[in-house]
C-alpha positions as a printed Julia matrix, in Angstrom:
242×3 Matrix{Float64}:
   0.0    0.0    0.0
   1.02   3.61  -0.47
   3.0    5.12   2.43
   3.73   8.5    0.9
   1.29  11.37   0.51
   2.51  12.77  -2.79
   1.71  16.46  -2.68
   5.1   18.01  -3.43
   7.74  16.56  -5.73
  10.15  19.5   -5.4
  10.52  20.36  -1.71
  11.67  17.9    0.98
   8.97  16.45   3.25
   8.15  18.18   6.53
   7.84  14.78   8.23
   9.86  11.73   7.25
   9.47   8.4    9.08
  11.71   5.58   7.86
  11.43   2.02   9.06
  10.01   3.12  12.4
   9.45   0.27  14.85
   8.43   0.56  18.49
   8.37  -2.5   20.73
   7.41  -2.92  24.37
   8.94  -6.2   25.4
   7.38  -8.78  23.11
   4.62  -6.44  21.9
   5.24  -4.54  18.66
   3.22  -1.31  18.64
   4.66  -0.05  15.34
   6.27  -2.29  12.76
   8.48  -0.73  10.08
   6.45   2.41   9.4
   7.52   4.46   6.38
   5.66   7.75   6.02
   6.33  11.11   4.4
   4.14  14.21   4.65
   4.52  17.7    3.25
   3.5   21.17   4.38
   0.06  22.69   4.1
  -2.0   19.55   4.75
  -4.54  18.4    7.31
  -4.0   14.67   7.71
  -6.32  12.21   9.42
  -4.46   9.48  11.32
  -6.99   6.68  11.39
  -7.17   3.11  12.61
  -8.9    0.84  15.1
  -7.97   0.87  18.78
  -4.48  -0.53  19.32
  -3.34   0.19  15.79
  -0.45   2.41  16.93
  -1.82   5.92  16.36
  -0.9    7.36  19.76
   2.51   5.66  19.72
   3.31   7.22  16.34
   2.29  10.7   17.53
   4.4   10.36  20.68
   7.42   9.31  18.63
   7.05  12.37  16.38
   6.55  14.59  19.45
   9.74  13.23  21.0
   8.04  11.65  24.01
   9.14   8.16  22.95
  12.17   6.85  21.13
  11.82   4.28  18.34
  13.23   0.81  18.87
  14.57   1.12  15.34
  14.2    3.46  12.4
  14.35   7.24  12.17
  11.95  10.19  12.4
  12.85  13.68  11.18
  10.98  16.98  11.06
  12.33  19.55   8.59
  15.2   17.12   8.05
  16.18  17.28  11.73
  16.18  14.17  13.95
  13.63  14.29  16.77
  15.04  16.19  19.72
  15.21  19.64  21.3
  15.15  21.49  17.98
  12.11  19.66  16.59
  10.17  20.22  19.82
  10.43  23.94  19.07
   8.36  23.48  15.9
   6.04  20.6   16.88
   2.9   21.34  18.89
   1.38  18.25  20.53
  -2.05  17.71  22.05
  -2.15  14.48  24.1
  -5.27  12.4   24.47
  -5.47  13.11  28.23
  -5.41  16.4   30.11
  -2.17  17.17  31.93
  -2.54  20.48  33.78
  -2.59  20.57  37.57
  -6.19  20.9   38.74
  -5.28  23.88  40.96
  -4.01  26.0   38.05
  -6.03  28.96  36.81
  -6.71  29.39  33.09
  -4.4   32.42  32.94
  -1.64  30.31  34.54
  -1.93  27.8   31.69
  -1.39  30.72  29.32
   1.68  31.74  31.35
   2.94  28.16  31.16
   2.75  28.07  27.35
   4.21  31.58  27.03
   7.18  30.56  29.2
   7.88  27.3   27.37
   7.17  28.2   23.75
   8.57  31.25  21.99
   6.03  30.81  19.18
   2.97  30.99  21.48
   0.46  33.67  20.39
  -1.18  34.63  23.66
  -3.47  37.18  22.04
  -4.92  34.53  19.73
  -5.48  32.17  22.66
  -7.22  34.88  24.7
  -9.46  35.72  21.75
 -10.6   32.09  21.43
 -11.14  31.79  25.19
 -13.31  34.92  25.08
 -15.43  33.35  22.31
 -16.11  30.45  24.68
 -16.72  32.81  27.62
 -14.09  30.98  29.67
 -12.89  33.36  32.41
  -9.1   33.39  32.7
  -9.45  33.45  36.49
 -11.27  30.09  36.54
  -9.54  27.1   38.16
  -8.81  24.19  35.86
 -10.66  21.8   38.18
 -13.9   23.83  37.89
 -14.08  23.36  34.12
 -16.13  20.61  32.51
 -14.28  17.79  30.75
 -15.21  19.19  27.36
 -14.1   22.72  28.31
 -10.76  21.41  29.6
 -10.16  19.72  26.25
 -11.13  22.87  24.36
  -8.72  24.89  26.5
  -5.84  22.53  25.77
  -6.63  22.57  22.05
  -6.69  26.38  22.06
  -3.28  26.46  23.72
  -1.77  23.96  21.3
  -3.23  25.63  18.2
  -2.12  29.09  19.39
   1.49  28.14  18.81
   2.93  29.15  15.42
   4.36  25.7   14.86
   5.3   23.8   11.72
   3.63  20.55  12.72
   0.57  20.04  14.95
  -0.13  16.59  16.43
  -3.65  16.23  17.81
  -4.57  12.98  19.56
  -8.36  12.51  19.56
  -9.22  16.23  19.89
 -12.98  15.72  19.43
 -13.5   12.45  21.3
 -14.53  13.97  24.63
 -16.92  16.67  23.47
 -20.56  16.71  22.43
 -21.45  16.99  18.73
 -22.46  20.64  19.09
 -18.92  21.54  20.22
 -17.15  19.73  17.39
 -17.77  22.48  14.86
 -16.05  24.96  17.19
 -13.09  22.63  17.61
 -12.76  22.12  13.87
 -12.97  25.9   13.42
 -10.11  26.33  15.91
  -8.03  23.82  13.97
  -8.75  25.45  10.61
  -8.31  29.04  11.75
  -5.46  28.56  14.18
  -2.71  26.94  12.18
  -0.18  28.46   9.84
  -1.13  27.49   6.26
   2.51  26.57   5.66
   2.27  24.03   8.48
   0.69  20.59   8.68
  -1.82  19.09  11.1
  -1.94  15.36  11.89
  -5.2   14.57  13.64
  -5.8   11.16  15.21
  -9.45  10.16  15.49
 -11.96   7.38  15.2
 -14.83   9.84  14.52
 -14.12  10.05  10.81
 -17.59  11.19   9.76
 -17.28  14.34  11.88
 -13.91  15.46  10.55
 -13.72  14.1    7.0
 -14.76  17.44   5.49
 -11.61  19.18   6.78
  -9.1   16.46   5.86
  -6.78  16.66   2.87
  -5.16  13.25   3.38
  -5.65  10.06   5.36
  -3.14   7.67   6.9
  -4.7    4.39   8.0
  -2.85   2.21  10.5
  -3.63  -1.43  11.2
  -1.67  -3.68  13.57
   1.19  -1.21  13.77
   1.63  -0.94  10.01
   0.42   1.54   7.42
  -2.51   0.07   5.55
  -2.96   3.09   3.29
  -1.71   6.68   2.96
  -3.3    8.82   0.27
  -5.3   11.97  -0.36
  -8.96  11.78   0.65
  -9.9   12.8   -2.88
  -8.05   9.8   -4.33
  -9.62   7.44  -1.77
 -13.13   8.7   -2.55
 -12.49   8.48  -6.29
 -11.11   4.94  -6.16
 -13.74   3.56  -3.77
 -16.79   5.45  -5.0
 -17.76   6.52  -1.49
 -16.72   8.5    1.55
 -13.61   7.94   3.61
 -15.84   7.06   6.55
 -17.64   4.35   4.57
 -14.38   2.95   3.24
 -12.93   2.75   6.76
 -16.05   1.01   8.08
 -15.95  -1.55   5.28
 -12.25  -2.32   5.75
 -12.49  -2.72   9.54
 -15.96  -4.21   9.81
 -16.13  -6.52  12.83
């Protein structure tokens, strides 16, 4: 199957994964993943539970090291320099419950030189989230929106979003997708892990489908729809029907 999203034949890829394997003892979470992605794309990282989506995002973010293989961003091996240009949203919240919203803004401003505090405050105002509110007083959905706002308010080259719409009600998903679309630099790329394909298919340029730690398919959504005669969501359901 294809493992390269062919959108630019002149410039080098923004992300380049070569032979990436990650093992935990006898369990292989990723098995020889080859993947290239270029700038200016919103990419859906899809696959059933346990397929390796979160592991791949953590490797790109520099939170894990591959057992074998290499990962580069802008041609640079994963490390301190790539963390300056990669903005990562984990699946679970990580702020201390006693922190105020404005303290989370301070935290991002201190750690990331590319953080646009004004943009973050504008989005928080749209949600009517007071900056004096304690993190623990926010609903689960509001906590996740806050973290997404912080992550998307960085002027990064690569955004990694692990299940950003899984914990919110359907009415809030349009706002979250709007944050993703409006917040990122058009010269950057977003990789968005999700199992709610129907809700996000309209914003995706490309899809990478993982199965059992390997890439099953990587292609533009347009090519997938053209070749299958249906939506990406329908194709995914047919391939992974229980």
